[in-house]
Coordinates of C-alpha atoms in Angstrom, one line a residue:
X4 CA 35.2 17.4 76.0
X5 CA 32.8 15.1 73.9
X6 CA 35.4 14.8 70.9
X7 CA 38.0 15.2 73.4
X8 CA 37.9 11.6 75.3
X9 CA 41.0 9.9 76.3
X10 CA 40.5 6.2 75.8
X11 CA 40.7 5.6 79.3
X12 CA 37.4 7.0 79.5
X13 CA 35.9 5.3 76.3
X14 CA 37.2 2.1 78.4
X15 CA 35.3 2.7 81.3
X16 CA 31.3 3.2 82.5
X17 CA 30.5 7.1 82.0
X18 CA 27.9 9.5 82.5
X19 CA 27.9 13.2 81.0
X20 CA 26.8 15.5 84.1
X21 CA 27.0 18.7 81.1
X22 CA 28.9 20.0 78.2
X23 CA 32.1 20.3 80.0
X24 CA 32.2 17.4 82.5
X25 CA 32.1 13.6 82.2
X26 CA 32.0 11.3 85.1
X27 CA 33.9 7.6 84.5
X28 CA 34.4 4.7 86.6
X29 CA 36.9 1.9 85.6
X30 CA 37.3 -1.2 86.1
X31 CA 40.8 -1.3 87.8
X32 CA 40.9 1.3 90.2
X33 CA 39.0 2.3 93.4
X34 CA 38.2 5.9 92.2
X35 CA 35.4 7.7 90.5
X36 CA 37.1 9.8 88.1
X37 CA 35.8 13.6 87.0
X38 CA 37.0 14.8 83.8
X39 CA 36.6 19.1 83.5
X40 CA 38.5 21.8 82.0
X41 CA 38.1 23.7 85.5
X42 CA 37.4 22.5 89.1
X43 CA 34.0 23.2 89.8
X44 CA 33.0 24.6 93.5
X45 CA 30.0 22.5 93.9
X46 CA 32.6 19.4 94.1
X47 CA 34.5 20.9 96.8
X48 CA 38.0 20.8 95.3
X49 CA 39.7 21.8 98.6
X50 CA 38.5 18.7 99.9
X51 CA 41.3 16.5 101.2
X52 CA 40.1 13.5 99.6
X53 CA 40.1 14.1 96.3
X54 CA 43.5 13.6 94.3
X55 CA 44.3 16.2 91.1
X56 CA 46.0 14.4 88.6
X57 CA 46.3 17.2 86.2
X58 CA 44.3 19.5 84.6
X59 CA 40.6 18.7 83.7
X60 CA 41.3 15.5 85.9
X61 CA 40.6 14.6 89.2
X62 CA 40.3 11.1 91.6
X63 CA 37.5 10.8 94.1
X64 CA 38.3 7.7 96.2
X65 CA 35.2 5.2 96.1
X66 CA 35.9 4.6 100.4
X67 CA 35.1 8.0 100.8
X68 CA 31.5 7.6 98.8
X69 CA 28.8 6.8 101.3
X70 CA 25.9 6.9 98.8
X71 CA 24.8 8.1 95.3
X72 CA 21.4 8.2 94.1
X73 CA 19.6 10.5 90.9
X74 CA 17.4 12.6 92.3
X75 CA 15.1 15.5 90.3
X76 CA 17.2 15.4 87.2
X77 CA 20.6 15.6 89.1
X78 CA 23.4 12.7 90.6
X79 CA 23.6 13.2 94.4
X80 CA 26.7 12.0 95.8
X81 CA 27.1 11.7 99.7
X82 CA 30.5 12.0 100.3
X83 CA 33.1 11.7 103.5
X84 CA 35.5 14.6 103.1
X85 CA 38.3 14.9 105.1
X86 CA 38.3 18.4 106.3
X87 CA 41.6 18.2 108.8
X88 CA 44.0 15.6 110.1
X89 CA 40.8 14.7 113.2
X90 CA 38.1 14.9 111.1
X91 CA 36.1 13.5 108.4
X92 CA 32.7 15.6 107.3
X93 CA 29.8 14.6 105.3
X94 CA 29.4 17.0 102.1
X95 CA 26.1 16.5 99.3
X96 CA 26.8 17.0 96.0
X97 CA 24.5 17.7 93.7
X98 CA 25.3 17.3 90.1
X99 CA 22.7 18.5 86.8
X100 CA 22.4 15.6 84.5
X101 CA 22.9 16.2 81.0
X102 CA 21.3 14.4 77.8
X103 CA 24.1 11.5 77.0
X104 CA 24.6 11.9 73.2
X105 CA 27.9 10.5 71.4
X106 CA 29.6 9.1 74.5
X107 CA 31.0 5.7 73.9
X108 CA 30.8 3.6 77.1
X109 CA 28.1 5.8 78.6
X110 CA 25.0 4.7 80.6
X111 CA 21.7 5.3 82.0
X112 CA 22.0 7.4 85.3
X113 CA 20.0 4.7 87.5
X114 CA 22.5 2.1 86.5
X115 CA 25.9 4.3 86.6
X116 CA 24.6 5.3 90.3
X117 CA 23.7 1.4 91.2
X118 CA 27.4 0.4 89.6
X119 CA 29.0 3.0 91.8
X120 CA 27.3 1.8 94.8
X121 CA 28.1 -1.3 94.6
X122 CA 32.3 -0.8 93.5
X123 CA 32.2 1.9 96.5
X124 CA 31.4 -1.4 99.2
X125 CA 32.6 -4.1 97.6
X126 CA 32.7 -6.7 100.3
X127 CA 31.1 -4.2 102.4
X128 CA 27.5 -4.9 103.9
X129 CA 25.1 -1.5 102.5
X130 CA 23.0 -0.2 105.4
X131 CA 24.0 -1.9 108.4
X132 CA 21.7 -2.3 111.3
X133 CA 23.3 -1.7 114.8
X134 CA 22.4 -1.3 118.1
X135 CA 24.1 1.8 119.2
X136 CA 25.2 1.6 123.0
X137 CA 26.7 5.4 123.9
X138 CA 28.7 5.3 127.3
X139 CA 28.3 9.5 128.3
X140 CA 31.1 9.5 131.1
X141 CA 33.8 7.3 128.8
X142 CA 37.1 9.4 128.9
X143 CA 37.2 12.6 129.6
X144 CA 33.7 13.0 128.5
X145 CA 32.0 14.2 125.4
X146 CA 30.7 10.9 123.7
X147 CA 27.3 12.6 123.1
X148 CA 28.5 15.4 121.1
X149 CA 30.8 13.3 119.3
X150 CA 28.2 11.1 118.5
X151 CA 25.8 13.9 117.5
X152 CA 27.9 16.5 115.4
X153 CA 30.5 13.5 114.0
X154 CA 29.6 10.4 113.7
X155 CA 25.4 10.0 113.0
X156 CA 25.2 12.2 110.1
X157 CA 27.8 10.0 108.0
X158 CA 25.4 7.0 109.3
X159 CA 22.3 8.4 108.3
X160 CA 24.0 9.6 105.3
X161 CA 24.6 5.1 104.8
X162 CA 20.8 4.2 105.5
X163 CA 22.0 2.8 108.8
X164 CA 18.9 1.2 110.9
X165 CA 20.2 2.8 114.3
X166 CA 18.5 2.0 117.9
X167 CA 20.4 4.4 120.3
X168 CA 20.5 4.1 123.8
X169 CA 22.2 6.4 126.0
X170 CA 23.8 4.0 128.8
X171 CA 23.3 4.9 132.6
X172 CA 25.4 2.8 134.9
X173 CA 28.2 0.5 134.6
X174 CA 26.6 -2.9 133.6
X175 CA 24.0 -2.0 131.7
X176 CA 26.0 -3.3 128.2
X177 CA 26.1 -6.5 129.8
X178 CA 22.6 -6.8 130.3
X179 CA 21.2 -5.2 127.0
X180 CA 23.8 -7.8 125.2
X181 CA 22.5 -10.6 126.4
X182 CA 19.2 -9.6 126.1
X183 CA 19.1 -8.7 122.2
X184 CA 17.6 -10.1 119.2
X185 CA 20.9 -11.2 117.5
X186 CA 18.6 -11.4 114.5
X187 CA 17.5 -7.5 114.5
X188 CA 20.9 -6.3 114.3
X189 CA 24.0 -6.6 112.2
X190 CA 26.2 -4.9 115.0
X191 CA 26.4 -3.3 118.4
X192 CA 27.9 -0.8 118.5
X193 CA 29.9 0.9 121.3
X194 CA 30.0 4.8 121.2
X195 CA 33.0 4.9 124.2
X196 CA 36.1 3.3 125.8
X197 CA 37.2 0.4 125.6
X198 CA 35.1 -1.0 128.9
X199 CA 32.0 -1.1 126.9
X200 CA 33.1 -3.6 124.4
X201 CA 34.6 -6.1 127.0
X202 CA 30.6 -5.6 128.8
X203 CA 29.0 -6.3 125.4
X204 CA 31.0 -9.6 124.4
X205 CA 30.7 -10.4 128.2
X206 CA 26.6 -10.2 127.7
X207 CA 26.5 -12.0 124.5
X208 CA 28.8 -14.8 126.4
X209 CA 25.8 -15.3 129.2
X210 CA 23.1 -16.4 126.7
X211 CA 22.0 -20.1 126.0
X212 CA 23.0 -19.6 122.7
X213 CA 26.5 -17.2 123.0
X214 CA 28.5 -19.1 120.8
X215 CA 25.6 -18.6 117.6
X216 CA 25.3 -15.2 119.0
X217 CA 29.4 -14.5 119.2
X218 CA 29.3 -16.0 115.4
X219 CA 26.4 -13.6 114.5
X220 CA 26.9 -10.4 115.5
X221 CA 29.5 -8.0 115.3
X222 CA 31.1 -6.1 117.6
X223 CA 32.1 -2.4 116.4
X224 CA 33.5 0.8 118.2
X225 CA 33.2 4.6 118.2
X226 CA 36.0 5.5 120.4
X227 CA 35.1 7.6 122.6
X228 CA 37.2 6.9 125.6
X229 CA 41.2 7.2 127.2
X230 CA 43.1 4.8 125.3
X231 CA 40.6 3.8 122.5
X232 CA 42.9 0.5 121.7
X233 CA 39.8 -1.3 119.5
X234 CA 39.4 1.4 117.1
X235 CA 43.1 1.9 116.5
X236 CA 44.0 -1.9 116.2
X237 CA 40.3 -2.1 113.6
X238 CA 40.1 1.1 112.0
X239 CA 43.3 2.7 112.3
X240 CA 42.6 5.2 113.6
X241 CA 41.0 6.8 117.6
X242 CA 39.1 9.7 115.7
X243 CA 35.4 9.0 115.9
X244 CA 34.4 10.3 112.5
X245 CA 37.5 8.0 110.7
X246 CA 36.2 5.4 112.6
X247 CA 32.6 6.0 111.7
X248 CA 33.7 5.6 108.0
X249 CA 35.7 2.9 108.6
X250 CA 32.5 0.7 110.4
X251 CA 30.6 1.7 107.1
X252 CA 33.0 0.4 104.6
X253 CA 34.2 -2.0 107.1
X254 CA 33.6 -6.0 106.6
X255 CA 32.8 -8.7 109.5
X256 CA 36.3 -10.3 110.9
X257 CA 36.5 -13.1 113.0
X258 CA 38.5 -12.3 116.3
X259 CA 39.8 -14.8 119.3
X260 CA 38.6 -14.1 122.3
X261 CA 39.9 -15.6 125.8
X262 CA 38.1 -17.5 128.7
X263 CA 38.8 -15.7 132.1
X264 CA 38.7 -18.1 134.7
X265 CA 38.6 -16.4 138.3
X266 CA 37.3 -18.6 141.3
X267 CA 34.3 -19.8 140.0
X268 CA 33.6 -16.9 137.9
X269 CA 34.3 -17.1 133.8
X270 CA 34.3 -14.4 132.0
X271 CA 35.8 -13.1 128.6
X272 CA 38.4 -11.4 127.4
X273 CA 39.3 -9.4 123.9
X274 CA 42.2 -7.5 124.6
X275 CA 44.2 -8.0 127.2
X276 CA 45.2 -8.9 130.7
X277 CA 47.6 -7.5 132.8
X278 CA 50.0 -7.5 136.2
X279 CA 52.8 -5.2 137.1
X280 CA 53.5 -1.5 136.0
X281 CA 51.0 -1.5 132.8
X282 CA 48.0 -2.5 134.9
X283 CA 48.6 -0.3 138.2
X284 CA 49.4 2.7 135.4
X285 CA 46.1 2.1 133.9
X286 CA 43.8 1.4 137.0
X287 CA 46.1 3.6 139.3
X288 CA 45.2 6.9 137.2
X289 CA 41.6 6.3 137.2
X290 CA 41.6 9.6 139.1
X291 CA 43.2 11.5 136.1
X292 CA 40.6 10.5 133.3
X293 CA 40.2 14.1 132.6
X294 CA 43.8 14.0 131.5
X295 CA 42.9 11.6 128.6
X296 CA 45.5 8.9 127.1
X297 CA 48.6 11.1 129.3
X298 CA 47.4 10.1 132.5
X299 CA 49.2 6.3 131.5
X300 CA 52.5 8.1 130.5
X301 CA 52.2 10.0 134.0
X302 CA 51.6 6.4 135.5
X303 CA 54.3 4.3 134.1
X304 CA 57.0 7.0 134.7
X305 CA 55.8 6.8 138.8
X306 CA 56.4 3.3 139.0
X307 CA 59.5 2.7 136.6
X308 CA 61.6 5.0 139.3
X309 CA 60.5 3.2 142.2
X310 CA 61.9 -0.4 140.4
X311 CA 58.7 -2.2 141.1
X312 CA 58.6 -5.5 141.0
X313 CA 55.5 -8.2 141.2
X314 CA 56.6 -12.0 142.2
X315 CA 54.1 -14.2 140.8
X316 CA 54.3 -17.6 139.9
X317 CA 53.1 -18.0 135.8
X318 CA 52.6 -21.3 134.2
X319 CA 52.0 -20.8 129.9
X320 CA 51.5 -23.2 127.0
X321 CA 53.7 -21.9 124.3
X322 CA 53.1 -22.0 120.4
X323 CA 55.5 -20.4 119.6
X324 CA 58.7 -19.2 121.3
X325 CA 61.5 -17.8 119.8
X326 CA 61.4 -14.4 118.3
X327 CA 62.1 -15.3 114.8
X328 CA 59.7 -17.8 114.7
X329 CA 57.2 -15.6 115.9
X330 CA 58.0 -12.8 112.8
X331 CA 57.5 -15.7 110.5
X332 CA 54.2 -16.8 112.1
X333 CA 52.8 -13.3 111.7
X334 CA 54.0 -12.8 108.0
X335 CA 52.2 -16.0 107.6
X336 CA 48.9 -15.2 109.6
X337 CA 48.9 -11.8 108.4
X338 CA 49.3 -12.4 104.6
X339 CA 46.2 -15.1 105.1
X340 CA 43.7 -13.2 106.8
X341 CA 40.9 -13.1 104.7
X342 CA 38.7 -10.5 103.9
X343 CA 35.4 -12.2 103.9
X344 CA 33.9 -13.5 106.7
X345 CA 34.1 -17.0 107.1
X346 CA 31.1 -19.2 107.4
X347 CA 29.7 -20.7 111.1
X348 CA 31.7 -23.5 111.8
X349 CA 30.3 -27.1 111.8
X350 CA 30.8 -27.3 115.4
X351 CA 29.1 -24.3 116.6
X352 CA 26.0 -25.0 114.3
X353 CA 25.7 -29.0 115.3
X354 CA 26.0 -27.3 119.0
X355 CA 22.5 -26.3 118.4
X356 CA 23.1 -23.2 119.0
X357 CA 24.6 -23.7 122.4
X358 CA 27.0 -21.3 124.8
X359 CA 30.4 -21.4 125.4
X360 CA 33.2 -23.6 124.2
X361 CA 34.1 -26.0 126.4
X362 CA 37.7 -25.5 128.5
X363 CA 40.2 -27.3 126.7
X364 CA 42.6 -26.8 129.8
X365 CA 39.9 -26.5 132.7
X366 CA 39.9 -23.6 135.0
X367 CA 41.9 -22.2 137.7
X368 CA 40.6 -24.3 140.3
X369 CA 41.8 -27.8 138.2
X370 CA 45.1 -29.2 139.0
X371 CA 48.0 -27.4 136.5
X372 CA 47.4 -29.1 133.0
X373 CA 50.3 -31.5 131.8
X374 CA 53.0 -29.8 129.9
X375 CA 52.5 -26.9 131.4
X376 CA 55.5 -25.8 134.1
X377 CA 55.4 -23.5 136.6
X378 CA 57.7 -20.9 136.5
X379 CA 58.5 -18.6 139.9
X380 CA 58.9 -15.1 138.4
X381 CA 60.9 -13.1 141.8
X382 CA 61.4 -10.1 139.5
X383 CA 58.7 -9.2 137.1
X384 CA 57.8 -5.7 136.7
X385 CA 55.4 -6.5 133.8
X386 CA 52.8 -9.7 132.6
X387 CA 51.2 -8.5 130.0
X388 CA 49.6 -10.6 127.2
X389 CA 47.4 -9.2 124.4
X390 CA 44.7 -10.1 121.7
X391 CA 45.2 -7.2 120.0
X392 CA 48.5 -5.2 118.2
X393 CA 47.5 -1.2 119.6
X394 CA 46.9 -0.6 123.6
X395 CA 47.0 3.1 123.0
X396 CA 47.3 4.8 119.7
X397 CA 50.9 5.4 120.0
X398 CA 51.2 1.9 121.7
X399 CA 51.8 -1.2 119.5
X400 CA 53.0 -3.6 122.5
X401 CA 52.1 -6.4 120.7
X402 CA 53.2 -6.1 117.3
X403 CA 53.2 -9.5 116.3
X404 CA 49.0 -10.3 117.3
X405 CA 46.8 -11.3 114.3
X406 CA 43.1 -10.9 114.6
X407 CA 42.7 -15.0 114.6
X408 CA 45.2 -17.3 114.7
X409 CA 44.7 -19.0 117.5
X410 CA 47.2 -17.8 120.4
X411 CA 47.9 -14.8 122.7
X412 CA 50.9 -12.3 122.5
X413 CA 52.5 -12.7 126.2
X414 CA 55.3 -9.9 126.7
X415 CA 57.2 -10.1 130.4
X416 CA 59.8 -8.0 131.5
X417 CA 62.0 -7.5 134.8
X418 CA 61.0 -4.9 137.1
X419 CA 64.7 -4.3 138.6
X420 CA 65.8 -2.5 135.2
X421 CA 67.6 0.5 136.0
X422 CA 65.0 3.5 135.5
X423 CA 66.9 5.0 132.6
X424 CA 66.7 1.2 130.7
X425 CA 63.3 0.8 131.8
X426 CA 61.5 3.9 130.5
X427 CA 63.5 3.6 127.4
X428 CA 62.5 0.7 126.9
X429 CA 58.7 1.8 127.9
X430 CA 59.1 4.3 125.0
X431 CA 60.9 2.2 122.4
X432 CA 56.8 1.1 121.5
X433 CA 56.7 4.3 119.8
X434 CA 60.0 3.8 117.6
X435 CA 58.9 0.2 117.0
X436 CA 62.5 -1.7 118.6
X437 CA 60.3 -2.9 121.4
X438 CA 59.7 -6.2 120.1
X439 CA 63.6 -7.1 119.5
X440 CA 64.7 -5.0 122.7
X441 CA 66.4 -8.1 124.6
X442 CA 65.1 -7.1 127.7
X443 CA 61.6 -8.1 125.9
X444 CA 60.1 -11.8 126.6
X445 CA 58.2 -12.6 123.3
X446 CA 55.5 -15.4 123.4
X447 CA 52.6 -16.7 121.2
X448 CA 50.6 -18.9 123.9
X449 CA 47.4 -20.2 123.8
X450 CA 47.3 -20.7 127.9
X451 CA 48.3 -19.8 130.9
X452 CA 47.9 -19.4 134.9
X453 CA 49.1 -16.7 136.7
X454 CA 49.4 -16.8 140.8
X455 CA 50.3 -13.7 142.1
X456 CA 53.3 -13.7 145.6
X457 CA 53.7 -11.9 148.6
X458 CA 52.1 -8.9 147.4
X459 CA 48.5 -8.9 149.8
X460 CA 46.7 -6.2 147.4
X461 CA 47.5 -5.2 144.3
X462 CA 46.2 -4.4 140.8
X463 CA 45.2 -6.9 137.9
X464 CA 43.6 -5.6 134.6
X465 CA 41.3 -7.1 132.2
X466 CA 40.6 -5.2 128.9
X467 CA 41.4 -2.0 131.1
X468 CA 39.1 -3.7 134.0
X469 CA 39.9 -4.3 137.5
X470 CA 39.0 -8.1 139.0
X471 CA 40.1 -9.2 142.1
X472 CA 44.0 -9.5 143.0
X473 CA 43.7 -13.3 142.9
X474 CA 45.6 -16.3 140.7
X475 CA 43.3 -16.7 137.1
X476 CA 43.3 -18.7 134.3
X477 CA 43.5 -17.9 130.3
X478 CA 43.0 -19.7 127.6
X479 CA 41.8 -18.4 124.0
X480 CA 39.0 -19.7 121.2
X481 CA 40.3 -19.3 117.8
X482 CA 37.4 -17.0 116.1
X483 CA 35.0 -17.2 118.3
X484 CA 33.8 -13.5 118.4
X485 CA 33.1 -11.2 115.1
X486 CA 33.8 -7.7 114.9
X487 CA 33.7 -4.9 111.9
X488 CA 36.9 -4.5 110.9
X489 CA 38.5 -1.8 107.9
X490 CA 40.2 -4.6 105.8
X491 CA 40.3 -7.6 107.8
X492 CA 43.1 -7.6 110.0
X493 CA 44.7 -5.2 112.1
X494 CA 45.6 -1.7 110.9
X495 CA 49.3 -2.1 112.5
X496 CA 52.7 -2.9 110.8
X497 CA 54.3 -6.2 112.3
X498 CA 57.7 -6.4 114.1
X499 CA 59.5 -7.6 111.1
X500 CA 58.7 -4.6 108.5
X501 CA 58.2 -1.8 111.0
X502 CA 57.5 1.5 109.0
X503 CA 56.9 4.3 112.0
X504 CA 55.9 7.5 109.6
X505 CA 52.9 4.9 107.8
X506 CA 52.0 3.9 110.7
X507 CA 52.2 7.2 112.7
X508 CA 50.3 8.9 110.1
X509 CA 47.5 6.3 110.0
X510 CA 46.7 6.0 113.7
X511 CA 46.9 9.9 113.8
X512 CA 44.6 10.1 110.8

């Protein structure tokens, strides 16, 4: 092929492996490009990731590269193959290095590898330190093996620094988050559900410094549990290996979190809260973990056909209110997230490094903020108000959520629907019409207080946590917290340009 090169190759950084095969990487694409007459077994051509052009042509995406070094006269490339639809693998290749003679373009192996390295993260942070917290009874179970056979060898294949610690009672997140060195570590990590990452921000909240430590390190997520809603809304995905790839690649995002006020306890939130049908389906089923995400499903269908209902008085400060508003504040949001993490702000940096942010609106114990009203809600069947797009992987209740701008998604709905109306409506989340459905209240708040009627016992869910049945208080910090994110927002289409197979196939992926 050394007389043979097309000028996209002449045009681009090369490297001759042998006679027949050249290796280019251009400037305008994300792939490492392998020019040969014939596919070569040592490269794996089955493998799922790699695109054939034509003949004596093929695309290796630069996501999928995890390292490449020269080693003993060779270019070894670690490389993420996806094997199936669930699975990503690490392969080695191992490719002889031949004399470069004649090839315009062409460098010295050191330097090709270092260029490729570099191109392959871009934004990217190169061997991550984390703090790996693995939660052995999240879900149905199984988060060691995971962990062992799927996601560390693609880490170790990164030069991840990894501290591992095998968790052993409920708690114990909490208490190793707000111990940490902030410094040591680039991320924690949770290897679990989604309980784990509500315990972690919850630790880093209780230090003297939580707001620097919030700002500092990120939050990231091998899921590993039921419903798996972090990793679906970050990475796109609620297979641990995708996942694993993604928190590689992945860049630091900024991401709201909420203030909790209960009695005189505060707490945080970074996904949602919940009253009614979505919260009693969720804690209800704890019973059922071994049934995985289905034992929700089983959940809501129970109490749609007994036309629940869960009085409550609610009192909100509304952003944004009407549905078409709310499309154009997400096309807006969504097209502006960055994809570089911003810089402290001044505030939390002149705080000396101090906790909290103080309560704009006070707690649930202060007299009901003006401009807020209170509303008496006789017939709700559902309060639910997110931080985040994906509850579930087939669940995008809140379609219109953006990673930081500022407000919470607050969807209500009747409880006396017919049961026919209601669990169509339930399942219109797959098709993507829940957020027009009518019978859908649409909100972007940035407070609220919520007093629960009549009902003496009851359930009320916090990031898939139950607190006591008792009125609380919400109100949300634009960008307080930091998490690892795949491009810098959330890996789910927004109400106004719904595509269900992209979607689908992604979260599946």
């Amino acid at each position: 092929m050394e007389n043979g090169i097309t000028p996209a190759v002449t045009a681009s950084l090369c490297i001759k492996l042998d006679e027949e095969r050249i290796l280019s990487l251009s400037d305008s694409d994300d792939f490492l490009i392998i020019y040969e007459p014939a596919p070569k077994s040592r490269l794996n051509s089955v493998c799922k990731s790699i695109l054939i052009d034509s003949p004596g042509k093929r695309r290796v995406p630069l996501y999928n590269i995890i390292w490449i070094d020269t080693i003993n006269g060779s270019l070894a490339i670690d490389y993420a193959a996806r094997s199936s639809k669930t699975l990503v693998k690490l392969e080695r290749w191992e490719l002889p290095l031949a004399r470069v003679t004649g090839l315009t373009g062409s460098s010295q192996p050191e330097e090709f590898a270092r260029r490729v390295l570099v191109r392959a993260y871009g934004d990217a942070q190169c061997r991550k330190r984390a703090l790996v917290l693995i939660n052995p009874r999240a879900g149905p179970g199984g988060a060691l093996r995971r962990w062992s056979n799927e996601v560390k060898p693609l880490f170790d294949a990164a030069r991840m620094d990894l501290d591992i610690i095998t968790l052993k009672r409920g708690g114990e997140a909490t208490d190793l988050a707000e111990r940490v060195d902030i410094d040591k570590y680039d991320t924690i990590m949770a290897c679990s559900g989604d309980g784990t990452p509500h315990e972690i921000f919850n630790g880093l909240a209780k230090r003297s410094d939580a707001s620097r430590a919030l700002a500092k390190i990120a939050v990231s997520h091998i899921p590993c549990g039921s419903g798996n809603a972090m990793s679906c809304n970050l990475y796109g995905s609620y297979r641990p290996s995708f996942a694993a790839l993604a928190i590689i690649k992945g860049i630091v995002t900024p991401l709201d979190l909420v203030s909790i006020t209960q009695g005189n306890r505060r707490f945080l939130s970074f996904l949602s809260q919940s009253l009614g049908i979505v919260a009693e389906s969720d804690l209800g089923t704890e019973h059922l973990r071994w049934m995985g995400g289905s034992r929700f499903e089983l959940g809501v269908l129970m109490r749609v056909f007994r036309r629940r209902c869960y009085p409550c008085d609610v009192a909100v400060k509304v952003e944004v209110g009407e549905k078409s508003d709310i499309k154009a504040h997400y096309k807006r949001h969504a097209s502006d997230a960055g994809a570089k993490q911003p810089p402290l702000s001044v505030a939390t940096v002149q705080d000396d490094f101090g906790g909290l942010p103080e309560l704009k609106y006070g707690t649930i114990r202060d007299q009901l903020p003006d401009g807020w009203e209170l509303i008496q809600y006789d017939k709700i069947g559902n309060f639910y108000c997110g931080n985040m797009a994906y509850m579930a992987p087939d669940a995008n209740f809140f379609s219109a959520a953006v990673a930081s701008d500022g407000c919470m998604d607050l969807v209500t709905i009747n409880g006396d629907l017919s049961p026919i109306t209601a669990t169509k409506l339930l399942y219109s989340v797959e098709s993507g019409k829940f957020f027009d459905n009518p019978h859908v209240q649409y909100k972007k708040i940035s407070a609220y207080r919520i007093i629960p009627r009549d009902q003496k016992d009851g359930y009320i869910s916090i990031d898939g946590e139950r607190v006591p049945f008792e009125p609380f208080q919400a109100e949300i910090h634009q960008g307080l917290g930091r998490v690892i994110s795949k491009r810098g927002i959330f890996e789910a289409e927004g109400p106004a340009d719904w595509d269900k197979v992209t979607v689908m196939d992604r979260i599946h992926a």
